[in-house]
Amino acid sequence: MPENDPWEYSLHIPDDLRAVTVSRRTLRLILTVHGLIHLVDVAELLAAELVSNAVRHTKGPAALRVRWSPPGTLRIGAWDADPEPPEPPEPFERAAEREDGRGLALVRACADVWGWQPLARGGNQGKYVWCELGAAQDPGPPAPPAVVRPGAGAVPA
């Protein structure tokens, strides 16, 4: 049973494609020890897409952030130093045939909600792209995911 207290982990990521594998395995361990094993497969996919985008499309540091908010929301996010917004995802059906550019389409298709937020702290700029999963995942067909646009209250804590 998942814990009733909130928790959060951050993993700083070098500009290295191997960071995607490290992030996935770290996330698997975090969710396992917190009793959220039923979210591991989808969460790993989402984290890999977010971290992959942060590492592939930017030059510089990045970070993976995982946060649990009772009663049952898992937020997975990736920060990178590039302030440019992510490209809007295509519907998954169109993106599925392509070799690249499917990351956010997968996030959009698999997460309950996703969004991004521009960030500026201490003279550094960047963005935070995030998605959320509910702990009580229904095996039935998913509802269409909501997209939260900047300025619409999507501020990472």
Short mmCIF file of C-alpha atoms in Angstrom, two decimals, residues 7-151:
data_model
loop_
_atom_site.label_atom_id
_atom_site.label_comp_id
_atom_site.label_asym_id
_atom_site.label_seq_id
_atom_site.Cartn_x
_atom_site.Cartn_y
_atom_site.Cartn_z
CA TRP A 7 7.72 12.52 -0.58
CA GLU A 8 10.00 13.80 -3.34
CA TYR A 9 13.27 12.77 -4.97
CA SER A 10 15.49 14.64 -7.42
CA LEU A 11 18.23 13.14 -9.55
CA HIS A 12 20.73 15.48 -11.22
CA ILE A 13 21.57 14.28 -14.70
CA PRO A 14 24.73 14.93 -16.72
CA ASP A 15 24.61 15.60 -20.46
CA ASP A 16 24.94 11.88 -21.22
CA LEU A 17 22.46 9.53 -22.93
CA ARG A 18 23.25 6.84 -20.34
CA ALA A 19 21.36 9.05 -17.89
CA VAL A 20 18.09 7.76 -19.38
CA THR A 21 18.84 4.22 -18.17
CA VAL A 22 20.06 5.47 -14.79
CA SER A 23 16.87 7.51 -14.41
CA ARG A 24 14.61 4.58 -15.27
CA ARG A 25 16.32 2.24 -12.83
CA THR A 26 16.38 4.85 -10.08
CA LEU A 27 12.67 5.52 -10.57
CA ARG A 28 11.91 1.77 -10.43
CA LEU A 29 13.72 1.51 -7.10
CA ILE A 30 11.95 4.57 -5.66
CA LEU A 31 8.49 3.30 -6.61
CA THR A 32 9.23 -0.22 -5.41
CA VAL A 33 10.35 0.84 -1.94
CA HIS A 34 7.32 3.11 -1.62
CA GLY A 35 4.85 0.35 -2.51
CA LEU A 36 3.92 1.74 -5.92
CA ILE A 37 5.15 -1.19 -8.00
CA HIS A 38 1.90 -1.18 -10.02
CA LEU A 39 2.94 2.20 -11.51
CA VAL A 40 6.50 1.20 -12.42
CA ASP A 41 6.06 0.21 -16.08
CA VAL A 42 4.14 3.32 -17.14
CA ALA A 43 6.20 5.62 -14.91
CA GLU A 44 9.48 4.27 -16.37
CA LEU A 45 8.23 4.89 -19.90
CA LEU A 46 7.18 8.44 -19.06
CA ALA A 47 10.40 9.26 -17.20
CA ALA A 48 12.52 7.84 -20.03
CA GLU A 49 10.74 10.04 -22.58
CA LEU A 50 11.04 13.19 -20.46
CA VAL A 51 14.70 12.60 -19.56
CA SER A 52 15.56 11.59 -23.11
CA ASN A 53 14.13 14.86 -24.42
CA ALA A 54 16.05 16.84 -21.80
CA VAL A 55 19.35 15.13 -22.66
CA ARG A 56 18.98 14.91 -26.45
CA HIS A 57 17.63 18.35 -27.19
CA THR A 58 19.60 20.52 -24.80
CA LYS A 59 23.22 21.07 -23.95
CA GLY A 60 23.82 21.17 -20.27
CA PRO A 61 22.50 19.84 -17.02
CA ALA A 62 19.11 18.30 -16.43
CA ALA A 63 17.25 16.71 -13.54
CA LEU A 64 14.56 14.11 -12.92
CA ARG A 65 12.07 14.88 -10.19
CA VAL A 66 9.60 12.37 -8.73
CA ARG A 67 6.95 13.46 -6.25
CA TRP A 68 4.17 11.56 -4.46
CA SER A 69 1.19 13.55 -3.22
CA PRO A 70 -1.43 11.69 -1.21
CA PRO A 71 -4.03 10.46 -1.66
CA GLY A 72 -2.64 9.16 -4.93
CA THR A 73 -0.82 11.37 -7.44
CA LEU A 74 2.63 10.59 -8.80
CA ARG A 75 4.28 13.50 -10.62
CA ILE A 76 7.31 12.82 -12.81
CA GLY A 77 9.17 15.75 -14.28
CA ALA A 78 12.35 16.65 -16.09
CA TRP A 79 14.10 19.99 -15.85
CA ASP A 80 16.54 21.20 -18.47
CA ALA A 81 18.40 24.46 -19.09
CA ASP A 82 16.68 25.30 -22.39
CA PRO A 83 13.82 27.79 -21.92
CA GLU A 84 12.23 26.97 -25.29
CA PRO A 85 8.86 25.23 -24.93
CA PRO A 86 8.53 21.64 -26.04
CA GLU A 87 6.97 21.04 -29.42
CA PRO A 88 3.27 20.27 -29.06
CA PRO A 89 2.77 16.51 -29.36
CA GLU A 90 0.97 15.03 -32.31
CA PRO A 91 -1.79 12.53 -31.69
CA PHE A 92 -0.12 9.21 -30.90
CA GLU A 93 -1.63 7.50 -33.94
CA ARG A 94 0.28 9.84 -36.28
CA ALA A 95 3.51 9.85 -34.27
CA ALA A 96 3.63 6.04 -33.87
CA GLU A 97 5.02 5.48 -37.37
CA ARG A 98 7.95 7.88 -36.99
CA GLU A 99 11.44 6.97 -35.79
CA ASP A 100 11.77 10.05 -33.59
CA GLY A 101 9.59 12.80 -32.18
CA ARG A 102 7.21 10.40 -30.43
CA GLY A 103 8.22 11.18 -26.84
CA LEU A 104 5.59 13.73 -25.90
CA ALA A 105 2.95 11.85 -27.90
CA LEU A 106 3.64 8.86 -25.64
CA VAL A 107 3.51 11.08 -22.56
CA ARG A 108 0.22 12.57 -23.73
CA ALA A 109 -1.23 9.11 -24.41
CA CYS A 110 -0.09 7.44 -21.16
CA ALA A 111 -0.27 10.15 -18.48
CA ASP A 112 -3.40 11.44 -16.81
CA VAL A 113 -2.21 15.01 -17.33
CA TRP A 114 0.98 16.67 -18.55
CA GLY A 115 2.32 20.18 -18.94
CA TRP A 116 5.38 22.36 -18.87
CA GLN A 117 6.48 25.47 -17.07
CA PRO A 118 9.22 27.95 -17.94
CA LEU A 119 11.61 28.47 -15.04
CA ALA A 120 14.03 31.20 -14.10
CA ARG A 121 16.02 31.14 -10.86
CA GLY A 122 19.18 32.96 -9.93
CA GLY A 123 19.79 34.09 -13.52
CA ASN A 124 19.40 30.54 -14.87
CA GLN A 125 16.63 29.79 -17.33
CA GLY A 126 15.07 26.54 -18.37
CA LYS A 127 11.86 24.59 -18.33
CA TYR A 128 10.18 21.86 -16.35
CA VAL A 129 8.15 19.29 -18.32
CA TRP A 130 6.00 17.06 -16.14
CA CYS A 131 3.25 14.48 -16.14
CA GLU A 132 1.06 12.86 -13.53
CA LEU A 133 -0.28 9.38 -12.89
CA GLY A 134 -3.03 8.49 -10.45
CA ALA A 135 -2.20 5.61 -8.12
CA ALA A 136 -5.55 3.93 -8.73
CA GLN A 137 -4.95 3.16 -12.38
CA ASP A 138 -8.09 1.72 -13.96
CA PRO A 139 -7.29 -0.99 -16.51
CA GLY A 140 -10.17 0.28 -18.67
CA PRO A 141 -9.70 2.73 -21.53
CA PRO A 142 -8.00 5.94 -20.41
CA ALA A 143 -9.78 9.26 -20.49
CA PRO A 144 -8.32 11.83 -22.86
CA PRO A 145 -5.39 13.49 -21.08
CA ALA A 146 -5.64 17.11 -20.10
CA VAL A 147 -2.96 19.52 -21.18
CA VAL A 148 -2.03 22.34 -18.88
CA ARG A 149 -0.56 25.34 -20.62
CA PRO A 150 1.92 27.81 -19.07
CA GLY A 151 0.25 30.46 -16.99
#
